[in-house]
CSV table of C-alpha atoms and ligand atoms in Angstrom, one decimal:
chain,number,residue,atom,x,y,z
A,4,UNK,CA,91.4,169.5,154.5
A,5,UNK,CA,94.4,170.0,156.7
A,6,UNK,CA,97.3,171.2,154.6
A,7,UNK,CA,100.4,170.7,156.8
A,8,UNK,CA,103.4,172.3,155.3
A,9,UNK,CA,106.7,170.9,156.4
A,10,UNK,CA,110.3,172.3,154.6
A,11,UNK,CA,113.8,172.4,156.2
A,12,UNK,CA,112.6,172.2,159.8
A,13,UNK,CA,110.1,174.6,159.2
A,14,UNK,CA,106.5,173.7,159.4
A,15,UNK,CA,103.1,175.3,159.4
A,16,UNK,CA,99.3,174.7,160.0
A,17,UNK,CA,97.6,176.9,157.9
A,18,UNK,CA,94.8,177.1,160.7
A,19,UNK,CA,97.4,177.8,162.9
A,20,UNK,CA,98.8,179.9,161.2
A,21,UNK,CA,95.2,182.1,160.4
A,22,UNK,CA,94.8,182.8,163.7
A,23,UNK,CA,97.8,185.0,163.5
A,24,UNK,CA,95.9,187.4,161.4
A,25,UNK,CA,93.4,188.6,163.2
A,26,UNK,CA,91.1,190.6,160.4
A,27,UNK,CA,90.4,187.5,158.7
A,28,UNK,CA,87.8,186.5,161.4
A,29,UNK,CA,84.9,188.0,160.7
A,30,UNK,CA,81.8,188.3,158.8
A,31,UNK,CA,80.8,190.1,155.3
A,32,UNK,CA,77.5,190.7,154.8
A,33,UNK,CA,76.6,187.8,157.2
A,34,UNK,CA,79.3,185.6,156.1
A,35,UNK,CA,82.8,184.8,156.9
A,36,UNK,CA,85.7,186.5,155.1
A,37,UNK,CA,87.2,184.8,152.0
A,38,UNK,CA,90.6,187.2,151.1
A,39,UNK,CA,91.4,186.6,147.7
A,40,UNK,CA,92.4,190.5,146.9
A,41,UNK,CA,95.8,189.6,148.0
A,42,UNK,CA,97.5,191.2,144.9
A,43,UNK,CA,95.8,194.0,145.9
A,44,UNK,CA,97.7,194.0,149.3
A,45,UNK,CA,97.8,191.0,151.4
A,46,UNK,CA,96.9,191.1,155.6
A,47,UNK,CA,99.1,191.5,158.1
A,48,UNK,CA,100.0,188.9,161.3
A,49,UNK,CA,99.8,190.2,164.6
A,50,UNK,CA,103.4,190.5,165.1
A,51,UNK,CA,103.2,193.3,162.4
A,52,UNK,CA,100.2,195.1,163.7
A,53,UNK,CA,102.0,194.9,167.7
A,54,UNK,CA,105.5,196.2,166.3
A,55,UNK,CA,103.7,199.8,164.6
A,56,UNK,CA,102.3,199.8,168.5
A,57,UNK,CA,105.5,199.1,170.3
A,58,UNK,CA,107.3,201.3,168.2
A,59,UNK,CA,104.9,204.1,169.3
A,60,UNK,CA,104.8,203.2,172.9
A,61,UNK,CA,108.5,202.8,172.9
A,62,UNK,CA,111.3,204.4,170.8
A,63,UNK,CA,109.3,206.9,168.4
A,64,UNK,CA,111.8,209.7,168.1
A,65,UNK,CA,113.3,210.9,165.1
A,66,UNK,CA,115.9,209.1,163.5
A,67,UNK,CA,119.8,210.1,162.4
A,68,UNK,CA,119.9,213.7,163.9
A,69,UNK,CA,119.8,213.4,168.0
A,70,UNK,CA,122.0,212.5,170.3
A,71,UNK,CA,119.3,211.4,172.9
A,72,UNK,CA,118.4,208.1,173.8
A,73,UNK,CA,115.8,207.6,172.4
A,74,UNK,CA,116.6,208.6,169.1
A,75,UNK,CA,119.6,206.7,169.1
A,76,UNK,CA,116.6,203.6,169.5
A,77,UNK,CA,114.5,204.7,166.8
A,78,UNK,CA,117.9,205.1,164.6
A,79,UNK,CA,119.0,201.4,165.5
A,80,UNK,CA,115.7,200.3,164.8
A,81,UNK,CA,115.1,201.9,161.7
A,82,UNK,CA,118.9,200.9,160.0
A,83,UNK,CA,118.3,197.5,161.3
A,84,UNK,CA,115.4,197.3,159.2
A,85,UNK,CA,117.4,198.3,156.2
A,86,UNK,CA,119.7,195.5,157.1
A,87,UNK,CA,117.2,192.7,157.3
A,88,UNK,CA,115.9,194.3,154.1
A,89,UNK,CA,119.5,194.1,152.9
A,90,UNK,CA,119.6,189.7,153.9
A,91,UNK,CA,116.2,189.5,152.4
A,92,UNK,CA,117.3,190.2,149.0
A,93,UNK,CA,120.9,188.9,149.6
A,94,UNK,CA,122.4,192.7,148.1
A,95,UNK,CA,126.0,192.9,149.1
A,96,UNK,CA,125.2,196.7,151.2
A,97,UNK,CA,123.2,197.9,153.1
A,98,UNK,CA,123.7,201.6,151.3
A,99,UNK,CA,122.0,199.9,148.4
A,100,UNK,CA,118.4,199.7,150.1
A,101,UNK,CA,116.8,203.0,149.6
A,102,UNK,CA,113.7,203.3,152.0
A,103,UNK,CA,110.6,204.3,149.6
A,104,UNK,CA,106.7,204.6,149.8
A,105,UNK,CA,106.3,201.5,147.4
A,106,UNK,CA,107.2,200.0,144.0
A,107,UNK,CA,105.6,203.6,142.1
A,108,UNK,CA,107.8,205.5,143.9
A,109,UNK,CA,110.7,203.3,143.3
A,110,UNK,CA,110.3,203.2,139.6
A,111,UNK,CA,109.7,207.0,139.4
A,112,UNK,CA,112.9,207.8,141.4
A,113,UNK,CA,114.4,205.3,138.8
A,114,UNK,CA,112.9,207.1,135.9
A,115,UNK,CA,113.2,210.3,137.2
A,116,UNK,CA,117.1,210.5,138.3
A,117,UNK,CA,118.9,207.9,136.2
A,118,UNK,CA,116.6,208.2,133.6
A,119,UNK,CA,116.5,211.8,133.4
A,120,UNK,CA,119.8,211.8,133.5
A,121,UNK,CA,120.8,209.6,130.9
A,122,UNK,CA,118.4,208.9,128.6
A,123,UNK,CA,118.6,210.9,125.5
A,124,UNK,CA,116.6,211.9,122.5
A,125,UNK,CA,116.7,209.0,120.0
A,126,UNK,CA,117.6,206.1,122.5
A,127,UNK,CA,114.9,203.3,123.4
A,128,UNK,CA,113.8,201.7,126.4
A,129,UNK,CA,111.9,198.2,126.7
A,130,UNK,CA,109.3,197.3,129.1
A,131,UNK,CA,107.0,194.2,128.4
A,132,UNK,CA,103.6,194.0,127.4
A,133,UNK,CA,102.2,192.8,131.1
A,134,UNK,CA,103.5,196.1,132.9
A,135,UNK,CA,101.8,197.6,135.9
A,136,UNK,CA,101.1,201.2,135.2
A,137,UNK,CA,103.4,202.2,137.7
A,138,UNK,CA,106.3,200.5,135.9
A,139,UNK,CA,104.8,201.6,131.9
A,140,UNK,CA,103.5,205.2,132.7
A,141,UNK,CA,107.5,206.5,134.4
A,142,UNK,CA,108.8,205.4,131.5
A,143,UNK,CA,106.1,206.5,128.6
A,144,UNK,CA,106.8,209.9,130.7
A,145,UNK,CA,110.6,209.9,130.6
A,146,UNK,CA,110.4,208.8,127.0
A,147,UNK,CA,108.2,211.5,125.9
A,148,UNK,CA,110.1,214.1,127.6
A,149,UNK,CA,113.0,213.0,126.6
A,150,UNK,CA,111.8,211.7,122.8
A,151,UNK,CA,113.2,208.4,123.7
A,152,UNK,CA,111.1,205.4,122.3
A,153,UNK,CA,109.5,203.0,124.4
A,154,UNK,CA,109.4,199.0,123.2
A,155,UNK,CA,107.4,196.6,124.3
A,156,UNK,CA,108.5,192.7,125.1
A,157,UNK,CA,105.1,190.7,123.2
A,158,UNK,CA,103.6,187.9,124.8
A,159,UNK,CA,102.3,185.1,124.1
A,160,UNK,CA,98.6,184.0,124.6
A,161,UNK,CA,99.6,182.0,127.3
A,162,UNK,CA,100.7,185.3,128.8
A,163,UNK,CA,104.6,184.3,128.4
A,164,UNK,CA,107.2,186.8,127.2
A,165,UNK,CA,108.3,185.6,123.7
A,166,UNK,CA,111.7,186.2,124.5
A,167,UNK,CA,113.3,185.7,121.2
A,168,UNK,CA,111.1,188.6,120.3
A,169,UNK,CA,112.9,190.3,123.1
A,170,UNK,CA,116.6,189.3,122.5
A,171,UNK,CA,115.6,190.7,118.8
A,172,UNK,CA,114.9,194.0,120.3
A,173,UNK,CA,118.9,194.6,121.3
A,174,UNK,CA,120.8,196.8,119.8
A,175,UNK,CA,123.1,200.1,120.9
A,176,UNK,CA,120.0,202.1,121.2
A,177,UNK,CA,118.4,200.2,124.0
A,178,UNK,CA,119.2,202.1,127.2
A,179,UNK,CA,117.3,200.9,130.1
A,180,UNK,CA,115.0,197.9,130.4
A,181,UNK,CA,112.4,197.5,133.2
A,182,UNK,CA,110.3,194.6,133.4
A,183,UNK,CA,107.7,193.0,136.0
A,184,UNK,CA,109.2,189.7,138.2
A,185,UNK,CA,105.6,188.3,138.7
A,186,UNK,CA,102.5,189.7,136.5
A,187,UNK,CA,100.1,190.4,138.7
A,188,UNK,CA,97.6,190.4,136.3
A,189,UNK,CA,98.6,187.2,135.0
A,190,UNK,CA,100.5,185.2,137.8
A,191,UNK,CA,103.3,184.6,135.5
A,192,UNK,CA,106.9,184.5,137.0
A,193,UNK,CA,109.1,186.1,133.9
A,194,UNK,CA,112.4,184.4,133.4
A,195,UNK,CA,114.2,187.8,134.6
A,196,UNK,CA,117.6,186.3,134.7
A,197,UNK,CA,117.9,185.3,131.0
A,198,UNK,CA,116.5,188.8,130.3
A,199,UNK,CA,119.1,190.7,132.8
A,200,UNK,CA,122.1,188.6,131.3
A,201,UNK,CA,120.9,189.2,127.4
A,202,UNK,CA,120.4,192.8,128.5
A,203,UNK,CA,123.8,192.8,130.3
A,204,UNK,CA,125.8,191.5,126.8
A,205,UNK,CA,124.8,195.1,126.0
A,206,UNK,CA,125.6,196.6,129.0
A,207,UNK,CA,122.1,198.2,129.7
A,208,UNK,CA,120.9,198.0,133.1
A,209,UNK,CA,117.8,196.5,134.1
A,210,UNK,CA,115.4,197.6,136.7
A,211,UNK,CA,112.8,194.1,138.4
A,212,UNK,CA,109.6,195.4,139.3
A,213,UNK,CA,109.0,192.6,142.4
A,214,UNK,CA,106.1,194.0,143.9
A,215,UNK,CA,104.4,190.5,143.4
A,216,UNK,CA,107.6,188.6,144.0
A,217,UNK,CA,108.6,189.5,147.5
A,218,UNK,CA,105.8,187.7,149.1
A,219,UNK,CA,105.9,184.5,147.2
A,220,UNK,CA,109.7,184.0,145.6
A,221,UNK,CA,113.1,184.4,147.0
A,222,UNK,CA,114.8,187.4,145.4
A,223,UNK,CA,118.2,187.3,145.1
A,224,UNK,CA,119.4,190.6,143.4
A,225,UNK,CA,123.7,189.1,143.1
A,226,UNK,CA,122.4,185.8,141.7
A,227,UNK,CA,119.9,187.8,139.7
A,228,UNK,CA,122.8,190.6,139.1
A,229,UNK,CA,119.6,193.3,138.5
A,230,UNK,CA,121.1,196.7,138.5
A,231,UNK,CA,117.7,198.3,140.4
A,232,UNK,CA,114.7,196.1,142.1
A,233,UNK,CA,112.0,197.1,144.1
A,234,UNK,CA,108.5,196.5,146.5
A,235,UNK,CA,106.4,197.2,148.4
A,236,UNK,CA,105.9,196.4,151.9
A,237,UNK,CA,102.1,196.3,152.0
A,238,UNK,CA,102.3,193.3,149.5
A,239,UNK,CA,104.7,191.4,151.8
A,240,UNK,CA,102.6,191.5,155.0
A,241,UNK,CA,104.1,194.4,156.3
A,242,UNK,CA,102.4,198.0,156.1
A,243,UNK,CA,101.1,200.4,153.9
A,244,UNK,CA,103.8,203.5,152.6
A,245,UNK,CA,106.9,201.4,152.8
A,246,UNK,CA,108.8,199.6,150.3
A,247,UNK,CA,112.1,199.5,148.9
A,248,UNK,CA,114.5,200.2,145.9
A,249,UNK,CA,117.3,198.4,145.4
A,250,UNK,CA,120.1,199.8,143.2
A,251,UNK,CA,123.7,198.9,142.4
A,252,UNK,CA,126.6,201.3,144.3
A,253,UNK,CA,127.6,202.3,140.9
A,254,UNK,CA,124.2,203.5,139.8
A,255,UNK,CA,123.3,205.1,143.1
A,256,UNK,CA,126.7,206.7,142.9
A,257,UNK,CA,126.0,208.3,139.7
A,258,UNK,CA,122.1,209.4,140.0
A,259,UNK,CA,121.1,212.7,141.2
A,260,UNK,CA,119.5,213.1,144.2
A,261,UNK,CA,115.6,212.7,143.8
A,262,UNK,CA,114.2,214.7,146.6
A,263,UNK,CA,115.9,218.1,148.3
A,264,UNK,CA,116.0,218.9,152.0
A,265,UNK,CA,116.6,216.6,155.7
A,266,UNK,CA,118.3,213.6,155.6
A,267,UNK,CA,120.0,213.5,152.2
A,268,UNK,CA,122.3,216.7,153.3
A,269,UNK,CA,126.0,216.2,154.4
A,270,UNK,CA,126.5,219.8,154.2
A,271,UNK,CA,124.5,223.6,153.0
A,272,UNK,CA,125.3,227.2,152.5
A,273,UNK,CA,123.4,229.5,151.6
A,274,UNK,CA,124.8,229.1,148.1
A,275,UNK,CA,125.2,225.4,148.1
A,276,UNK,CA,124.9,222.2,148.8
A,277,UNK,CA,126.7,218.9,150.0
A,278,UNK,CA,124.9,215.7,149.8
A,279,UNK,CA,124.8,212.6,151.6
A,280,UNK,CA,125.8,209.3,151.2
A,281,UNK,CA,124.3,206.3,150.2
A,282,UNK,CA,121.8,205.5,150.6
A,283,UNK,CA,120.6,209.0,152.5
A,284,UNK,CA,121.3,211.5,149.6
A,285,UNK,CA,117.8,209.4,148.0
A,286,UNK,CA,115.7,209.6,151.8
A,287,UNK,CA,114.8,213.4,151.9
A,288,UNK,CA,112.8,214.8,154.8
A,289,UNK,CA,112.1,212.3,157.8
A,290,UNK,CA,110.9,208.4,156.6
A,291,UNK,CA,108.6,206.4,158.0
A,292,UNK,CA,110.0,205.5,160.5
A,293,UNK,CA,107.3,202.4,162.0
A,294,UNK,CA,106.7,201.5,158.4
A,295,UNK,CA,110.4,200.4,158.3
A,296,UNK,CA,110.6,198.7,161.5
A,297,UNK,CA,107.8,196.8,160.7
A,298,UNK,CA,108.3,195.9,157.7
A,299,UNK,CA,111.3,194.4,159.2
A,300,UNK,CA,108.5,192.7,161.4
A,301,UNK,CA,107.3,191.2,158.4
A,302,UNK,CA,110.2,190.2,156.9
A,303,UNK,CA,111.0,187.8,160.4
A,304,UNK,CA,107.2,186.5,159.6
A,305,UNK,CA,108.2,185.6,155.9
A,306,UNK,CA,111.2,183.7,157.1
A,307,UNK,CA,110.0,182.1,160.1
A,308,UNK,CA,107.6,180.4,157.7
A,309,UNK,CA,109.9,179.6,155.2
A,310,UNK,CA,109.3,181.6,151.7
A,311,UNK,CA,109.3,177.7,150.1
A,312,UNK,CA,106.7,176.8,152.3
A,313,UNK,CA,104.4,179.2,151.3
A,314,UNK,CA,105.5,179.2,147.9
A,315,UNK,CA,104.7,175.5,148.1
A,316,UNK,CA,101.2,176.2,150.0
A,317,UNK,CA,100.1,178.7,147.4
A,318,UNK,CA,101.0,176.4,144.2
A,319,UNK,CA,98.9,173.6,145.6
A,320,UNK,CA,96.1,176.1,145.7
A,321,UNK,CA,96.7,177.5,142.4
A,322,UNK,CA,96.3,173.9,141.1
A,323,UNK,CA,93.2,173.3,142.9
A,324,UNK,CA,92.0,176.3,142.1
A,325,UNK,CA,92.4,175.9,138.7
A,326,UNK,CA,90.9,172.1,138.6
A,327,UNK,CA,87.8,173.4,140.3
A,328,UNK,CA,87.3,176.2,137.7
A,329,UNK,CA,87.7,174.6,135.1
A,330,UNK,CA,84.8,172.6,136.0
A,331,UNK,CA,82.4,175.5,135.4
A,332,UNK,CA,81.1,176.0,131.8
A,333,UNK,CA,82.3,179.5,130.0
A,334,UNK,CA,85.0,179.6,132.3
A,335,UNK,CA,88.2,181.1,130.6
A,336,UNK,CA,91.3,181.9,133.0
A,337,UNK,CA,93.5,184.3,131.4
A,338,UNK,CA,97.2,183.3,131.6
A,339,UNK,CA,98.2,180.0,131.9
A,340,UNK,CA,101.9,180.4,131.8
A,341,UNK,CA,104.2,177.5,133.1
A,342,UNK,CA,105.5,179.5,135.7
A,343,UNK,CA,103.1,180.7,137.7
A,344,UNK,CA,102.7,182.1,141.2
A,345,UNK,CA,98.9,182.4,142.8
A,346,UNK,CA,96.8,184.8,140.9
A,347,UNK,CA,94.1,183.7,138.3
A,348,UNK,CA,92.6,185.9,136.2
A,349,UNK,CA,89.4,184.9,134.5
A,350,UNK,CA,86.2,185.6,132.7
A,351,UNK,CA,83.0,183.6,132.8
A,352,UNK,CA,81.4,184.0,129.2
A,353,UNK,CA,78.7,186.7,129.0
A,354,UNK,CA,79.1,187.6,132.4
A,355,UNK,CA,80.6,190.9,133.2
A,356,UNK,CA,83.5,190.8,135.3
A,357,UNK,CA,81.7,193.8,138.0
A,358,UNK,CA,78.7,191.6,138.2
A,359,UNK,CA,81.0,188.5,139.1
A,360,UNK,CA,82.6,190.6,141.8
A,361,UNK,CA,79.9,192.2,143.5
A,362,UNK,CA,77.8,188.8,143.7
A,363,UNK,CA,80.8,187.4,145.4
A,364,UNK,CA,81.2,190.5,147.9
A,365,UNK,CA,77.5,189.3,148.8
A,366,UNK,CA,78.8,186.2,149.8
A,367,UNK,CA,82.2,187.6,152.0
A,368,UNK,CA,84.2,186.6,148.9
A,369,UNK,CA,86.7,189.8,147.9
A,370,UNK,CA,88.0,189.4,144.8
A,371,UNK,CA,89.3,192.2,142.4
A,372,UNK,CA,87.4,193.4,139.1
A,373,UNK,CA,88.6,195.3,136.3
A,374,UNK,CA,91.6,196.4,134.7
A,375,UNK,CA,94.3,195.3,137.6
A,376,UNK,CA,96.3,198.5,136.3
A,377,UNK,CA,97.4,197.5,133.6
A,378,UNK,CA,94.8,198.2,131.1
A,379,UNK,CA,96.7,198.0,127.9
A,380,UNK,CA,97.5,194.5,128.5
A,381,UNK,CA,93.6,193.8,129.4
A,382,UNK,CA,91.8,196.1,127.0
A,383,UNK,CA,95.1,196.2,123.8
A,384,UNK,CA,96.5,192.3,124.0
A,385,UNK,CA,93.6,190.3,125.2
A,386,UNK,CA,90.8,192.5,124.2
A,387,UNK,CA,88.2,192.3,127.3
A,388,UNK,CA,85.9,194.6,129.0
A,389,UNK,CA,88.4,193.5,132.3
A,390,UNK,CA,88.7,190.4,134.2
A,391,UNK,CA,87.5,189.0,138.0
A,392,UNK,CA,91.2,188.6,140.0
A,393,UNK,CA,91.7,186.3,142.7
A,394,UNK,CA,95.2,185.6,144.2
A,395,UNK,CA,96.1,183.8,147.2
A,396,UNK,CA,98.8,184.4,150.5
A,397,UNK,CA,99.9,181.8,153.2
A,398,UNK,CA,96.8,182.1,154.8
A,399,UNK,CA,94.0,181.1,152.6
A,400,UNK,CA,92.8,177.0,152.5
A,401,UNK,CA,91.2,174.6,149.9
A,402,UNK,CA,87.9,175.2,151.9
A,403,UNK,CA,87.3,178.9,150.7
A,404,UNK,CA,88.2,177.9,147.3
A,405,UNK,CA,85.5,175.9,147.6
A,406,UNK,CA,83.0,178.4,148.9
A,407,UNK,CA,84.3,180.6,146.1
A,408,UNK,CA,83.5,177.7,143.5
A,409,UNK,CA,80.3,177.5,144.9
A,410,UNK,CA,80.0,181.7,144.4
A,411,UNK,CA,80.8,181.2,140.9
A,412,UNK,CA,78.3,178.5,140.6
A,413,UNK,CA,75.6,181.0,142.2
A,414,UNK,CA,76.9,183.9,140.0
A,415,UNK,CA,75.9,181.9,136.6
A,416,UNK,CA,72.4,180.4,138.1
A,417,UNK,CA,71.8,184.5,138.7
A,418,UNK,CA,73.5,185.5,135.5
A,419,UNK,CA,73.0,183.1,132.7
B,3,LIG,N1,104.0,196.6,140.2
B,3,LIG,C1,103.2,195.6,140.3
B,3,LIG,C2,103.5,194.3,139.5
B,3,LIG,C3,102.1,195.7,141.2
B,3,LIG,O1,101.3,194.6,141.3
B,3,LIG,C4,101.9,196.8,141.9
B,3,LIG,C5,100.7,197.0,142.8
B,3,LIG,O2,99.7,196.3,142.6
B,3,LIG,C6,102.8,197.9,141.7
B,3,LIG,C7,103.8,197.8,140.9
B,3,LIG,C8,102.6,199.2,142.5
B,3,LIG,O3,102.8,198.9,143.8
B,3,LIG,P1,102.5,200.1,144.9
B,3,LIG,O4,101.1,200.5,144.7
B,3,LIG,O5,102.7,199.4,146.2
B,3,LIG,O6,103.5,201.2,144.7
């Protein structure tokens, strides 16, 4: 089936479009790719791959500190990155993008300066019951340290926030909330603005983990009016040990910095120290550099598709996906909120989730098995052993969803 995708003058053929990615074309054990471990991290389109090579071949030079040509390039390139960065999320500055390895080091520079700073024995901090680790274990850290307590939003069995639950939780205590955008366990896209503005009648700040956001949702931090945000670049076609964290002035302003030494230096004595300004006082030591600039690389992919366009593409395989699953016996998909992006997690009854996964690795299918980091919500909420994971990107058709129905089909007939 040819799914043509056509949205505000922008269209795509998604076997087009595949050819763009080069890794996808080849064999697993003697059969052709199926990439459904895009949670995990997604693949990246040539114009990603060519721009960590031209950057190399071209302007690699350290950034902010020569006078040379050439670092005067790799400066441009890298701060022009920060500003497409800046358009992608619609923030209002450019000082408010903080260049990071990914969304885990984005929430522990979060937890680790502002939190450090101002949380205080007795106070509370909510996070929901679908968290990440990397957005649960900062916090159960800080609040330890700190003999803060940490809450926890409930969901539903659908895998929905019950968010009168949540508004429940408010109260002067409450000093930081950090939830997840997108679950990637789950798929479920949280209604983060009615949290931020019920948090906000409190004036507590809210940090949006989008790691699984940025590659399927338009994130719009003003409308949103988040006070931090962050992800990661390898989840949004772009390379590994990049991402961002998004934080108001005002909160940037007032955090320490997070790392000493380099970039975040204005001026030092032997006796003390100046430091930089936003958003340098937070980028210690030299950055990565190409992980910027391409990332920037993706970002031009993203919109040249159209994020509603892929958004689109991805729903209409979620649906199908679902249909077709459904039609197998024991199946049991694990979150079926109303909001979903791409991922499904599932469970086939009496099969164990590893067995699943490496009978579809036989077959070229990679899907993910386990605990998707974030055990509590898979072993403590739903009670299971793990789950199989498979979530979609722009590139992935109706045909492999069939070969992975077929899989699943081959997995029981083995397994039953
Ligand atoms: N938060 C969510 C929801 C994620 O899915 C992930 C990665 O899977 C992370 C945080 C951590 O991202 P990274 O490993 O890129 O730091």
């Amino acid at each position: 089936m040819n799914i043509d995708i056509v949205n505000e003058n922008i269209s795509f053929d998604v076997y087009k479009l595949r050819k763009e990615f080069p890794l996808l074309d080849q064999q697993i054990n003697g059969c052709p790719l199926v990439y459904f471990d895009n949670a995990a991290t997604n693949q990246k389109p040539l114009s990603v791959i060519n721009s960590i090579r031209e950057y190399y071949e071209t302007i690699n030079s350290n950034v902010h500190r020569g006078i040379h040509t050439l670092s005067e390039r790799a400066t441009e390139a890298y701060e022009n990155s920060r500003e497409k960065v800046r358009e992608f999320i619609s923030a209002s500055g450019s000082n408010e993008i903080i260049f990071v390895r990914g969304t885990t080091e984005a929430v522990n520079l979060a937890a680790s300066t502002y939190g450090m700073q101002f949380i205080n024995e007795g106070d509370e901090i909510i996070v929901s019951a679908m968290e990440h680790h990397s957005n649960l274990v900062p916090w159960q850290n800080l609040t330890s340290r700190k003999k803060a307590l940490l809450k926890f939003i409930p969901i539903t069995d659908n895998g929905e926030l019950v968010m009168d639950e949540f508004k429940s939780m408010l109260n002067e205590k409450v000093k930081f909330i950090s939830v997840v955008y997108v679950s990637n366990t789950l798929g479920t896209i949280n209604p983060v603005k009615e949290i931020i503005s019920a948090a906000h009648s409190y004036n507590i700040p809210v940090f949006i983990d989008a790691a699984q956001a940025s590659p399927h949702i338009k994130i719009d931090v003003k409308e949103l009016d988040c006070d931090f945000l962050a992800f990661s670049g390898h989840k949004t076609y772009g390379p590994t040990g990049i991402g961002i964290l998004y934080a108001k002035e005002k909160y940037l302003d007032l955090m320490p910095p997070y790392q000493f030494g380099g970039e975040m230096i204005k001026n030092v004595s032997y006796e003390h120290t100046e430091y930089n300004n936003l958003p340098f006082k937070f980028e210690a030591g030299t950055p990565n550099i190409s992980g910027a600039v391409s990332l920037a690389s993706a970002i031009d992919f993203i919109n040249e598709k159209g994020l509603l366009n892929i958004a689109r593409h991805e729903s209409d395989l979620l649906k199908y996906a679902e249909n077709r699953m459904n039609e197998i016996e024991g199946m049991n998909i694990i979150g079926n909120a109303k909001n979903k992006t791409g991922v499904i997690s599932f469970i086939i009854n009496g099969i164990h989730p590893y067995d699943t996964g490496s009978i579809l690795d036989n077959l070229g299918i990679a899907v993910r098995t386990g605990f998707h980091c974030t055990q509590p919500l898979i072993e403590q909420r739903y009670n299971l052993p793990g789950t199989v994971r498979i979530s979609f990107a722009v590139y992935n058709t109706v045909e492999e969803i069939d070969r992975f129905i077929d899989g699943l089909h081959k997995v029981k007939k083995m397994l039953s």
